[in-house]
Amino acid sequence: MCGNNMSVPLLSEAVTVPGTEKETAVVIFLHGLGDTGHGWADTMTSIRLPYIKYICPHAPRIPVTLNMKMTMPSCIDHSFFSIVKAIIDHEVKNGIPSSRIILGGFSQGGALSLYTALTSQQHLAGVVGLSCWLPLHKTFPQAASGSGNKDTPILQCHGEMDPMIPVQFGAMTAEKLKTIISPQNVTFRTYPGLMHRHNLKWKSFLTLCMSLLLLSSHVLSSQVYLLIC
């Protein structure tokens, strides 16, 4: 069941899917352009693990140049970047180590997840980017000089028939990531016939990967990488 259970005013609108047992880990998942956290909260409910709390925040509504300045929810906004960092800090202050937090997202949300992880000092369990790219890629690797995630596993999934963000962009992002963090910790997985969306195979794979990434505090990142592959 989804609900809003965050006490910090800045985060009060984020949709959460609580764990069914004692929560020892958190997944923060960011939606794409024009969407809200509700759709992905439903997806997280369908794949949830009992010890994980899933947080799906709503991006602010801003004018989007790509869509003729129409106002809609967009993750590519500095205020939302600050909100995501605040959510991570909030969870750490409430007893969840950053090494037990996975940051992920779809499309714009995936892009912001990559950027946030690479510029954050908080060491995360892993990063999941679905149908996405690395924003401000020319500022890297310099922008990641203080990152706590140079050994953090990053998983990218991309539909081979994606008309919005061509799979080639995902492949180029994966190659760029290998110049920023340990190359063996970058996994790029494609799905034949899949467009700009997720499917059942994707969801099943995500469930497995989230379980494995949360082992990273107990096993080497390279071992997690081998299990994912």
JSON list of C-alpha atoms in Angstrom, two decimals:
[
{"chain": "A", "resi": 1, "resn": "MET", "atom": "CA", "xyz": [0.00, 0.00, 0.00]},
{"chain": "A", "resi": 2, "resn": "CYS", "atom": "CA", "xyz": [1.33, 3.41, -0.93]},
{"chain": "A", "resi": 3, "resn": "GLY", "atom": "CA", "xyz": [1.34, 6.34, 1.44]},
{"chain": "A", "resi": 4, "resn": "ASN", "atom": "CA", "xyz": [2.98, 9.62, 2.39]},
{"chain": "A", "resi": 5, "resn": "ASN", "atom": "CA", "xyz": [4.86, 8.99, 5.64]},
{"chain": "A", "resi": 6, "resn": "MET", "atom": "CA", "xyz": [7.75, 11.44, 5.51]},
{"chain": "A", "resi": 7, "resn": "SER", "atom": "CA", "xyz": [7.81, 14.07, 8.23]},
{"chain": "A", "resi": 8, "resn": "VAL", "atom": "CA", "xyz": [10.24, 16.55, 6.65]},
{"chain": "A", "resi": 9, "resn": "PRO", "atom": "CA", "xyz": [8.12, 19.33, 5.03]},
{"chain": "A", "resi": 10, "resn": "LEU", "atom": "CA", "xyz": [10.26, 19.42, 1.87]},
{"chain": "A", "resi": 11, "resn": "LEU", "atom": "CA", "xyz": [9.66, 15.69, 1.35]},
{"chain": "A", "resi": 12, "resn": "SER", "atom": "CA", "xyz": [6.08, 15.38, 2.56]},
{"chain": "A", "resi": 13, "resn": "GLU", "atom": "CA", "xyz": [4.61, 14.84, -0.91]},
{"chain": "A", "resi": 14, "resn": "ALA", "atom": "CA", "xyz": [6.88, 11.94, -1.85]},
{"chain": "A", "resi": 15, "resn": "VAL", "atom": "CA", "xyz": [4.99, 8.68, -2.31]},
{"chain": "A", "resi": 16, "resn": "THR", "atom": "CA", "xyz": [6.37, 5.80, -0.26]},
{"chain": "A", "resi": 17, "resn": "VAL", "atom": "CA", "xyz": [5.87, 2.05, -0.43]},
{"chain": "A", "resi": 18, "resn": "PRO", "atom": "CA", "xyz": [6.71, 0.78, 3.06]},
{"chain": "A", "resi": 19, "resn": "GLY", "atom": "CA", "xyz": [8.41, -2.52, 3.75]},
{"chain": "A", "resi": 20, "resn": "THR", "atom": "CA", "xyz": [6.34, -5.38, 5.14]},
{"chain": "A", "resi": 21, "resn": "GLU", "atom": "CA", "xyz": [9.08, -6.23, 7.63]},
{"chain": "A", "resi": 22, "resn": "LYS", "atom": "CA", "xyz": [11.73, -4.18, 9.46]},
{"chain": "A", "resi": 23, "resn": "GLU", "atom": "CA", "xyz": [13.08, -1.71, 6.91]},
{"chain": "A", "resi": 24, "resn": "THR", "atom": "CA", "xyz": [16.84, -2.01, 6.54]},
{"chain": "A", "resi": 25, "resn": "ALA", "atom": "CA", "xyz": [17.25, -0.50, 3.06]},
{"chain": "A", "resi": 26, "resn": "VAL", "atom": "CA", "xyz": [15.76, 2.19, 0.83]},
{"chain": "A", "resi": 27, "resn": "VAL", "atom": "CA", "xyz": [15.19, 2.52, -2.90]},
{"chain": "A", "resi": 28, "resn": "ILE", "atom": "CA", "xyz": [14.66, 6.08, -4.18]},
{"chain": "A", "resi": 29, "resn": "PHE", "atom": "CA", "xyz": [13.15, 5.97, -7.67]},
{"chain": "A", "resi": 30, "resn": "LEU", "atom": "CA", "xyz": [12.64, 9.03, -9.90]},
{"chain": "A", "resi": 31, "resn": "HIS", "atom": "CA", "xyz": [10.03, 9.27, -12.66]},
{"chain": "A", "resi": 32, "resn": "GLY", "atom": "CA", "xyz": [10.31, 10.58, -16.20]},
{"chain": "A", "resi": 33, "resn": "LEU", "atom": "CA", "xyz": [9.14, 13.81, -17.87]},
{"chain": "A", "resi": 34, "resn": "GLY", "atom": "CA", "xyz": [5.45, 14.58, -17.35]},
{"chain": "A", "resi": 35, "resn": "ASP", "atom": "CA", "xyz": [4.94, 11.72, -14.90]},
{"chain": "A", "resi": 36, "resn": "THR", "atom": "CA", "xyz": [4.57, 11.62, -11.11]},
{"chain": "A", "resi": 37, "resn": "GLY", "atom": "CA", "xyz": [5.84, 9.34, -8.40]},
{"chain": "A", "resi": 38, "resn": "HIS", "atom": "CA", "xyz": [2.51, 7.49, -8.24]},
{"chain": "A", "resi": 39, "resn": "GLY", "atom": "CA", "xyz": [3.00, 5.39, -11.38]},
{"chain": "A", "resi": 40, "resn": "TRP", "atom": "CA", "xyz": [6.40, 4.14, -10.29]},
{"chain": "A", "resi": 41, "resn": "ALA", "atom": "CA", "xyz": [5.19, 3.56, -6.73]},
{"chain": "A", "resi": 42, "resn": "ASP", "atom": "CA", "xyz": [2.71, 1.08, -8.21]},
{"chain": "A", "resi": 43, "resn": "THR", "atom": "CA", "xyz": [5.56, -0.60, -10.08]},
{"chain": "A", "resi": 44, "resn": "MET", "atom": "CA", "xyz": [7.69, -0.76, -6.94]},
{"chain": "A", "resi": 45, "resn": "THR", "atom": "CA", "xyz": [4.76, -2.31, -5.07]},
{"chain": "A", "resi": 46, "resn": "SER", "atom": "CA", "xyz": [4.62, -5.09, -7.64]},
{"chain": "A", "resi": 47, "resn": "ILE", "atom": "CA", "xyz": [8.32, -5.97, -7.23]},
{"chain": "A", "resi": 48, "resn": "ARG", "atom": "CA", "xyz": [8.96, -4.95, -3.63]},
{"chain": "A", "resi": 49, "resn": "LEU", "atom": "CA", "xyz": [11.14, -6.83, -1.21]},
{"chain": "A", "resi": 50, "resn": "PRO", "atom": "CA", "xyz": [9.93, -6.98, 2.42]},
{"chain": "A", "resi": 51, "resn": "TYR", "atom": "CA", "xyz": [12.87, -5.18, 4.04]},
{"chain": "A", "resi": 52, "resn": "ILE", "atom": "CA", "xyz": [13.00, -2.25, 1.58]},
{"chain": "A", "resi": 53, "resn": "LYS", "atom": "CA", "xyz": [11.18, 1.08, 1.73]},
{"chain": "A", "resi": 54, "resn": "TYR", "atom": "CA", "xyz": [10.60, 2.59, -1.72]},
{"chain": "A", "resi": 55, "resn": "ILE", "atom": "CA", "xyz": [10.40, 6.37, -2.09]},
{"chain": "A", "resi": 56, "resn": "CYS", "atom": "CA", "xyz": [9.01, 7.88, -5.30]},
{"chain": "A", "resi": 57, "resn": "PRO", "atom": "CA", "xyz": [9.14, 11.69, -5.16]},
{"chain": "A", "resi": 58, "resn": "HIS", "atom": "CA", "xyz": [7.26, 14.03, -7.48]},
{"chain": "A", "resi": 59, "resn": "ALA", "atom": "CA", "xyz": [9.36, 16.36, -9.64]},
{"chain": "A", "resi": 60, "resn": "PRO", "atom": "CA", "xyz": [8.41, 20.07, -9.66]},
{"chain": "A", "resi": 61, "resn": "ARG", "atom": "CA", "xyz": [6.22, 21.42, -12.46]},
{"chain": "A", "resi": 62, "resn": "ILE", "atom": "CA", "xyz": [8.29, 23.76, -14.64]},
{"chain": "A", "resi": 63, "resn": "PRO", "atom": "CA", "xyz": [8.15, 25.12, -18.23]},
{"chain": "A", "resi": 64, "resn": "VAL", "atom": "CA", "xyz": [9.83, 22.58, -20.51]},
{"chain": "A", "resi": 65, "resn": "THR", "atom": "CA", "xyz": [11.59, 23.92, -23.61]},
{"chain": "A", "resi": 66, "resn": "LEU", "atom": "CA", "xyz": [11.36, 20.53, -25.34]},
{"chain": "A", "resi": 67, "resn": "ASN", "atom": "CA", "xyz": [7.55, 20.70, -25.13]},
{"chain": "A", "resi": 68, "resn": "MET", "atom": "CA", "xyz": [7.04, 24.30, -26.29]},
{"chain": "A", "resi": 69, "resn": "LYS", "atom": "CA", "xyz": [7.43, 25.72, -22.76]},
{"chain": "A", "resi": 70, "resn": "MET", "atom": "CA", "xyz": [4.47, 23.71, -21.47]},
{"chain": "A", "resi": 71, "resn": "THR", "atom": "CA", "xyz": [4.46, 23.37, -17.70]},
{"chain": "A", "resi": 72, "resn": "MET", "atom": "CA", "xyz": [4.84, 19.79, -16.50]},
{"chain": "A", "resi": 73, "resn": "PRO", "atom": "CA", "xyz": [6.75, 17.69, -13.95]},
{"chain": "A", "resi": 74, "resn": "SER", "atom": "CA", "xyz": [10.43, 17.59, -14.89]},
{"chain": "A", "resi": 75, "resn": "CYS", "atom": "CA", "xyz": [13.35, 15.98, -13.07]},
{"chain": "A", "resi": 76, "resn": "ILE", "atom": "CA", "xyz": [15.98, 18.06, -14.87]},
{"chain": "A", "resi": 77, "resn": "ASP", "atom": "CA", "xyz": [15.75, 20.93, -12.42]},
{"chain": "A", "resi": 78, "resn": "HIS", "atom": "CA", "xyz": [18.21, 22.09, -9.76]},
{"chain": "A", "resi": 79, "resn": "SER", "atom": "CA", "xyz": [15.53, 22.23, -7.07]},
{"chain": "A", "resi": 80, "resn": "PHE", "atom": "CA", "xyz": [14.70, 18.56, -7.63]},
{"chain": "A", "resi": 81, "resn": "PHE", "atom": "CA", "xyz": [18.39, 17.66, -7.50]},
{"chain": "A", "resi": 82, "resn": "SER", "atom": "CA", "xyz": [18.44, 19.28, -4.06]},
{"chain": "A", "resi": 83, "resn": "ILE", "atom": "CA", "xyz": [15.31, 17.38, -3.02]},
{"chain": "A", "resi": 84, "resn": "VAL", "atom": "CA", "xyz": [16.85, 14.04, -3.99]},
{"chain": "A", "resi": 85, "resn": "LYS", "atom": "CA", "xyz": [19.99, 14.80, -1.98]},
{"chain": "A", "resi": 86, "resn": "ALA", "atom": "CA", "xyz": [17.78, 15.85, 0.94]},
{"chain": "A", "resi": 87, "resn": "ILE", "atom": "CA", "xyz": [15.91, 12.53, 0.79]},
{"chain": "A", "resi": 88, "resn": "ILE", "atom": "CA", "xyz": [19.20, 10.62, 0.96]},
{"chain": "A", "resi": 89, "resn": "ASP", "atom": "CA", "xyz": [20.37, 12.74, 3.91]},
{"chain": "A", "resi": 90, "resn": "HIS", "atom": "CA", "xyz": [16.98, 12.30, 5.63]},
{"chain": "A", "resi": 91, "resn": "GLU", "atom": "CA", "xyz": [17.14, 8.51, 5.37]},
{"chain": "A", "resi": 92, "resn": "VAL", "atom": "CA", "xyz": [20.72, 8.42, 6.66]},
{"chain": "A", "resi": 93, "resn": "LYS", "atom": "CA", "xyz": [19.77, 10.59, 9.65]},
{"chain": "A", "resi": 94, "resn": "ASN", "atom": "CA", "xyz": [16.93, 8.16, 10.36]},
{"chain": "A", "resi": 95, "resn": "GLY", "atom": "CA", "xyz": [19.21, 5.16, 10.59]},
{"chain": "A", "resi": 96, "resn": "ILE", "atom": "CA", "xyz": [19.58, 3.77, 7.06]},
{"chain": "A", "resi": 97, "resn": "PRO", "atom": "CA", "xyz": [23.27, 3.78, 6.03]},
{"chain": "A", "resi": 98, "resn": "SER", "atom": "CA", "xyz": [23.85, 5.34, 2.62]},
{"chain": "A", "resi": 99, "resn": "SER", "atom": "CA", "xyz": [25.44, 2.01, 1.64]},
{"chain": "A", "resi": 100, "resn": "ARG", "atom": "CA", "xyz": [21.92, 0.53, 1.97]},
{"chain": "A", "resi": 101, "resn": "ILE", "atom": "CA", "xyz": [20.32, 3.07, -0.37]},
{"chain": "A", "resi": 102, "resn": "ILE", "atom": "CA", "xyz": [19.77, 2.45, -4.09]},
{"chain": "A", "resi": 103, "resn": "LEU", "atom": "CA", "xyz": [19.09, 5.46, -6.31]},
{"chain": "A", "resi": 104, "resn": "GLY", "atom": "CA", "xyz": [17.33, 4.87, -9.60]},
{"chain": "A", "resi": 105, "resn": "GLY", "atom": "CA", "xyz": [15.01, 6.32, -12.18]},
{"chain": "A", "resi": 106, "resn": "PHE", "atom": "CA", "xyz": [13.44, 6.16, -15.60]},
{"chain": "A", "resi": 107, "resn": "SER", "atom": "CA", "xyz": [14.31, 8.52, -18.50]},
{"chain": "A", "resi": 108, "resn": "GLN", "atom": "CA", "xyz": [14.85, 11.98, -16.94]},
{"chain": "A", "resi": 109, "resn": "GLY", "atom": "CA", "xyz": [14.71, 10.34, -13.53]},
{"chain": "A", "resi": 110, "resn": "GLY", "atom": "CA", "xyz": [17.46, 7.93, -14.52]},
{"chain": "A", "resi": 111, "resn": "ALA", "atom": "CA", "xyz": [19.54, 10.79, -15.85]},
{"chain": "A", "resi": 112, "resn": "LEU", "atom": "CA", "xyz": [19.24, 12.69, -12.57]},
{"chain": "A", "resi": 113, "resn": "SER", "atom": "CA", "xyz": [20.04, 9.51, -10.63]},
{"chain": "A", "resi": 114, "resn": "LEU", "atom": "CA", "xyz": [23.31, 9.09, -12.51]},
{"chain": "A", "resi": 115, "resn": "TYR", "atom": "CA", "xyz": [24.25, 12.75, -12.06]},
{"chain": "A", "resi": 116, "resn": "THR", "atom": "CA", "xyz": [23.33, 12.79, -8.37]},
{"chain": "A", "resi": 117, "resn": "ALA", "atom": "CA", "xyz": [25.32, 9.64, -7.58]},
{"chain": "A", "resi": 118, "resn": "LEU", "atom": "CA", "xyz": [28.39, 10.80, -9.47]},
{"chain": "A", "resi": 119, "resn": "THR", "atom": "CA", "xyz": [28.43, 14.17, -7.68]},
{"chain": "A", "resi": 120, "resn": "SER", "atom": "CA", "xyz": [27.47, 12.94, -4.20]},
{"chain": "A", "resi": 121, "resn": "GLN", "atom": "CA", "xyz": [29.85, 12.23, -1.34]},
{"chain": "A", "resi": 122, "resn": "GLN", "atom": "CA", "xyz": [27.37, 9.73, 0.11]},
{"chain": "A", "resi": 123, "resn": "HIS", "atom": "CA", "xyz": [28.41, 6.18, -0.82]},
{"chain": "A", "resi": 124, "resn": "LEU", "atom": "CA", "xyz": [25.35, 4.38, -2.24]},
{"chain": "A", "resi": 125, "resn": "ALA", "atom": "CA", "xyz": [24.61, 0.67, -2.61]},
{"chain": "A", "resi": 126, "resn": "GLY", "atom": "CA", "xyz": [23.98, 1.07, -6.31]},
{"chain": "A", "resi": 127, "resn": "VAL", "atom": "CA", "xyz": [22.44, 3.12, -9.11]},
{"chain": "A", "resi": 128, "resn": "VAL", "atom": "CA", "xyz": [19.82, 1.98, -11.62]},
{"chain": "A", "resi": 129, "resn": "GLY", "atom": "CA", "xyz": [19.21, 4.01, -14.79]},
{"chain": "A", "resi": 130, "resn": "LEU", "atom": "CA", "xyz": [16.40, 2.94, -17.12]},
{"chain": "A", "resi": 131, "resn": "SER", "atom": "CA", "xyz": [16.26, 4.38, -20.67]},
{"chain": "A", "resi": 132, "resn": "CYS", "atom": "CA", "xyz": [18.44, 7.32, -19.72]},
{"chain": "A", "resi": 133, "resn": "TRP", "atom": "CA", "xyz": [21.61, 9.30, -20.36]},
{"chain": "A", "resi": 134, "resn": "LEU", "atom": "CA", "xyz": [24.22, 11.23, -18.38]},
{"chain": "A", "resi": 135, "resn": "PRO", "atom": "CA", "xyz": [23.37, 14.96, -18.28]},
{"chain": "A", "resi": 136, "resn": "LEU", "atom": "CA", "xyz": [26.16, 17.52, -18.46]},
{"chain": "A", "resi": 137, "resn": "HIS", "atom": "CA", "xyz": [28.45, 14.70, -19.60]},
{"chain": "A", "resi": 138, "resn": "LYS", "atom": "CA", "xyz": [31.17, 17.12, -20.72]},
{"chain": "A", "resi": 139, "resn": "THR", "atom": "CA", "xyz": [31.70, 18.19, -17.10]},
{"chain": "A", "resi": 140, "resn": "PHE", "atom": "CA", "xyz": [32.88, 14.67, -16.24]},
{"chain": "A", "resi": 141, "resn": "PRO", "atom": "CA", "xyz": [35.14, 13.19, -14.97]},
{"chain": "A", "resi": 142, "resn": "GLN", "atom": "CA", "xyz": [36.06, 16.46, -13.24]},
{"chain": "A", "resi": 143, "resn": "ALA", "atom": "CA", "xyz": [32.56, 16.85, -11.75]},
{"chain": "A", "resi": 144, "resn": "ALA", "atom": "CA", "xyz": [32.96, 13.47, -10.02]},
{"chain": "A", "resi": 145, "resn": "SER", "atom": "CA", "xyz": [36.27, 14.30, -8.34]},
{"chain": "A", "resi": 146, "resn": "GLY", "atom": "CA", "xyz": [34.70, 14.25, -4.87]},
{"chain": "A", "resi": 147, "resn": "SER", "atom": "CA", "xyz": [32.23, 11.44, -5.51]},
{"chain": "A", "resi": 148, "resn": "GLY", "atom": "CA", "xyz": [31.81, 8.67, -2.98]},
{"chain": "A", "resi": 149, "resn": "ASN", "atom": "CA", "xyz": [30.52, 6.35, -5.70]},
{"chain": "A", "resi": 150, "resn": "LYS", "atom": "CA", "xyz": [33.52, 5.58, -7.90]},
{"chain": "A", "resi": 151, "resn": "ASP", "atom": "CA", "xyz": [33.27, 1.93, -6.85]},
{"chain": "A", "resi": 152, "resn": "THR", "atom": "CA", "xyz": [29.47, 1.78, -6.75]},
{"chain": "A", "resi": 153, "resn": "PRO", "atom": "CA", "xyz": [27.76, -0.60, -9.23]},
{"chain": "A", "resi": 154, "resn": "ILE", "atom": "CA", "xyz": [25.71, 1.15, -11.91]},
{"chain": "A", "resi": 155, "resn": "LEU", "atom": "CA", "xyz": [23.10, -0.77, -13.90]},
{"chain": "A", "resi": 156, "resn": "GLN", "atom": "CA", "xyz": [21.63, 0.62, -17.12]},
{"chain": "A", "resi": 157, "resn": "CYS", "atom": "CA", "xyz": [18.69, -0.98, -18.94]},
{"chain": "A", "resi": 158, "resn": "HIS", "atom": "CA", "xyz": [17.51, 0.27, -22.33]},
{"chain": "A", "resi": 159, "resn": "GLY", "atom": "CA", "xyz": [14.93, -0.78, -24.91]},
{"chain": "A", "resi": 160, "resn": "GLU", "atom": "CA", "xyz": [16.48, -1.36, -28.33]},
{"chain": "A", "resi": 161, "resn": "MET", "atom": "CA", "xyz": [13.47, 0.26, -30.06]},
{"chain": "A", "resi": 162, "resn": "ASP", "atom": "CA", "xyz": [13.28, 3.33, -27.81]},
{"chain": "A", "resi": 163, "resn": "PRO", "atom": "CA", "xyz": [12.20, 6.24, -30.07]},
{"chain": "A", "resi": 164, "resn": "MET", "atom": "CA", "xyz": [12.58, 8.91, -27.36]},
{"chain": "A", "resi": 165, "resn": "ILE", "atom": "CA", "xyz": [16.11, 8.16, -26.17]},
{"chain": "A", "resi": 166, "resn": "PRO", "atom": "CA", "xyz": [17.80, 5.92, -28.76]},
{"chain": "A", "resi": 167, "resn": "VAL", "atom": "CA", "xyz": [19.65, 2.92, -27.39]},
{"chain": "A", "resi": 168, "resn": "GLN", "atom": "CA", "xyz": [22.86, 4.36, -28.86]},
{"chain": "A", "resi": 169, "resn": "PHE", "atom": "CA", "xyz": [22.63, 7.18, -26.29]},
{"chain": "A", "resi": 170, "resn": "GLY", "atom": "CA", "xyz": [22.47, 4.59, -23.54]},
{"chain": "A", "resi": 171, "resn": "ALA", "atom": "CA", "xyz": [25.50, 2.77, -24.97]},
{"chain": "A", "resi": 172, "resn": "MET", "atom": "CA", "xyz": [27.49, 6.01, -25.19]},
{"chain": "A", "resi": 173, "resn": "THR", "atom": "CA", "xyz": [26.52, 6.80, -21.60]},
{"chain": "A", "resi": 174, "resn": "ALA", "atom": "CA", "xyz": [27.79, 3.41, -20.46]},
{"chain": "A", "resi": 175, "resn": "GLU", "atom": "CA", "xyz": [31.12, 4.01, -22.18]},
{"chain": "A", "resi": 176, "resn": "LYS", "atom": "CA", "xyz": [31.37, 7.46, -20.59]},
{"chain": "A", "resi": 177, "resn": "LEU", "atom": "CA", "xyz": [30.61, 6.00, -17.16]},
{"chain": "A", "resi": 178, "resn": "LYS", "atom": "CA", "xyz": [33.49, 3.56, -17.58]},
{"chain": "A", "resi": 179, "resn": "THR", "atom": "CA", "xyz": [35.86, 6.55, -17.76]},
{"chain": "A", "resi": 180, "resn": "ILE", "atom": "CA", "xyz": [34.46, 7.98, -14.53]},
{"chain": "A", "resi": 181, "resn": "ILE", "atom": "CA", "xyz": [34.08, 4.97, -12.23]},
{"chain": "A", "resi": 182, "resn": "SER", "atom": "CA", "xyz": [35.58, 1.48, -12.13]},
{"chain": "A", "resi": 183, "resn": "PRO", "atom": "CA", "xyz": [34.68, 0.04, -15.58]},
{"chain": "A", "resi": 184, "resn": "GLN", "atom": "CA", "xyz": [33.85, -3.38, -14.17]},
{"chain": "A", "resi": 185, "resn": "ASN", "atom": "CA", "xyz": [31.06, -1.81, -12.12]},
{"chain": "A", "resi": 186, "resn": "VAL", "atom": "CA", "xyz": [29.12, -0.57, -15.17]},
{"chain": "A", "resi": 187, "resn": "THR", "atom": "CA", "xyz": [26.49, -2.93, -16.60]},
{"chain": "A", "resi": 188, "resn": "PHE", "atom": "CA", "xyz": [24.53, -2.03, -19.76]},
{"chain": "A", "resi": 189, "resn": "ARG", "atom": "CA", "xyz": [21.67, -4.35, -20.66]},
{"chain": "A", "resi": 190, "resn": "THR", "atom": "CA", "xyz": [19.41, -3.96, -23.72]},
{"chain": "A", "resi": 191, "resn": "TYR", "atom": "CA", "xyz": [15.96, -5.37, -24.48]},
{"chain": "A", "resi": 192, "resn": "PRO", "atom": "CA", "xyz": [15.03, -6.29, -28.10]},
{"chain": "A", "resi": 193, "resn": "GLY", "atom": "CA", "xyz": [11.73, -4.80, -29.28]},
{"chain": "A", "resi": 194, "resn": "LEU", "atom": "CA", "xyz": [11.23, -2.67, -26.17]},
{"chain": "A", "resi": 195, "resn": "MET", "atom": "CA", "xyz": [10.33, 1.00, -26.66]},
{"chain": "A", "resi": 196, "resn": "HIS", "atom": "CA", "xyz": [10.38, 3.84, -24.09]},
{"chain": "A", "resi": 197, "resn": "ARG", "atom": "CA", "xyz": [8.81, 1.83, -21.28]},
{"chain": "A", "resi": 198, "resn": "HIS", "atom": "CA", "xyz": [9.41, -1.15, -19.00]},
{"chain": "A", "resi": 199, "resn": "ASN", "atom": "CA", "xyz": [8.17, -4.73, -19.30]},
{"chain": "A", "resi": 200, "resn": "LEU", "atom": "CA", "xyz": [7.82, -7.86, -17.14]},
{"chain": "A", "resi": 201, "resn": "LYS", "atom": "CA", "xyz": [11.35, -9.11, -17.91]},
{"chain": "A", "resi": 202, "resn": "TRP", "atom": "CA", "xyz": [12.71, -5.73, -16.91]},
{"chain": "A", "resi": 203, "resn": "LYS", "atom": "CA", "xyz": [10.78, -5.75, -13.63]},
{"chain": "A", "resi": 204, "resn": "SER", "atom": "CA", "xyz": [11.94, -9.26, -12.73]},
{"chain": "A", "resi": 205, "resn": "PHE", "atom": "CA", "xyz": [15.54, -8.33, -13.48]},
{"chain": "A", "resi": 206, "resn": "LEU", "atom": "CA", "xyz": [15.26, -5.18, -11.36]},
{"chain": "A", "resi": 207, "resn": "THR", "atom": "CA", "xyz": [14.04, -7.20, -8.38]},
{"chain": "A", "resi": 208, "resn": "LEU", "atom": "CA", "xyz": [17.06, -9.49, -8.66]},
{"chain": "A", "resi": 209, "resn": "CYS", "atom": "CA", "xyz": [19.49, -6.61, -9.10]},
{"chain": "A", "resi": 210, "resn": "MET", "atom": "CA", "xyz": [18.16, -4.66, -6.14]},
{"chain": "A", "resi": 211, "resn": "SER", "atom": "CA", "xyz": [18.68, -7.72, -3.96]},
{"chain": "A", "resi": 212, "resn": "LEU", "atom": "CA", "xyz": [22.23, -8.16, -5.22]},
{"chain": "A", "resi": 213, "resn": "LEU", "atom": "CA", "xyz": [23.20, -4.50, -5.02]},
{"chain": "A", "resi": 214, "resn": "LEU", "atom": "CA", "xyz": [22.17, -4.42, -1.37]},
{"chain": "A", "resi": 215, "resn": "LEU", "atom": "CA", "xyz": [24.72, -7.16, -0.72]},
{"chain": "A", "resi": 216, "resn": "SER", "atom": "CA", "xyz": [27.46, -4.65, -1.52]},
{"chain": "A", "resi": 217, "resn": "SER", "atom": "CA", "xyz": [28.09, -3.92, 2.15]},
{"chain": "A", "resi": 218, "resn": "HIS", "atom": "CA", "xyz": [28.95, -7.60, 2.60]},
{"chain": "A", "resi": 219, "resn": "VAL", "atom": "CA", "xyz": [30.67, -8.56, -0.68]},
{"chain": "A", "resi": 220, "resn": "LEU", "atom": "CA", "xyz": [33.00, -6.81, -3.08]},
{"chain": "A", "resi": 221, "resn": "SER", "atom": "CA", "xyz": [31.42, -4.63, -5.77]},
{"chain": "A", "resi": 222, "resn": "SER", "atom": "CA", "xyz": [33.12, -6.78, -8.42]},
{"chain": "A", "resi": 223, "resn": "GLN", "atom": "CA", "xyz": [31.29, -9.83, -7.05]},
{"chain": "A", "resi": 224, "resn": "VAL", "atom": "CA", "xyz": [27.97, -8.01, -7.27]},
{"chain": "A", "resi": 225, "resn": "TYR", "atom": "CA", "xyz": [28.80, -7.04, -10.84]},
{"chain": "A", "resi": 226, "resn": "LEU", "atom": "CA", "xyz": [29.47, -10.67, -11.79]},
{"chain": "A", "resi": 227, "resn": "LEU", "atom": "CA", "xyz": [26.18, -11.79, -10.24]},
{"chain": "A", "resi": 228, "resn": "ILE", "atom": "CA", "xyz": [24.25, -9.11, -12.15]},
{"chain": "A", "resi": 229, "resn": "CYS", "atom": "CA", "xyz": [25.82, -10.08, -15.45]}
]
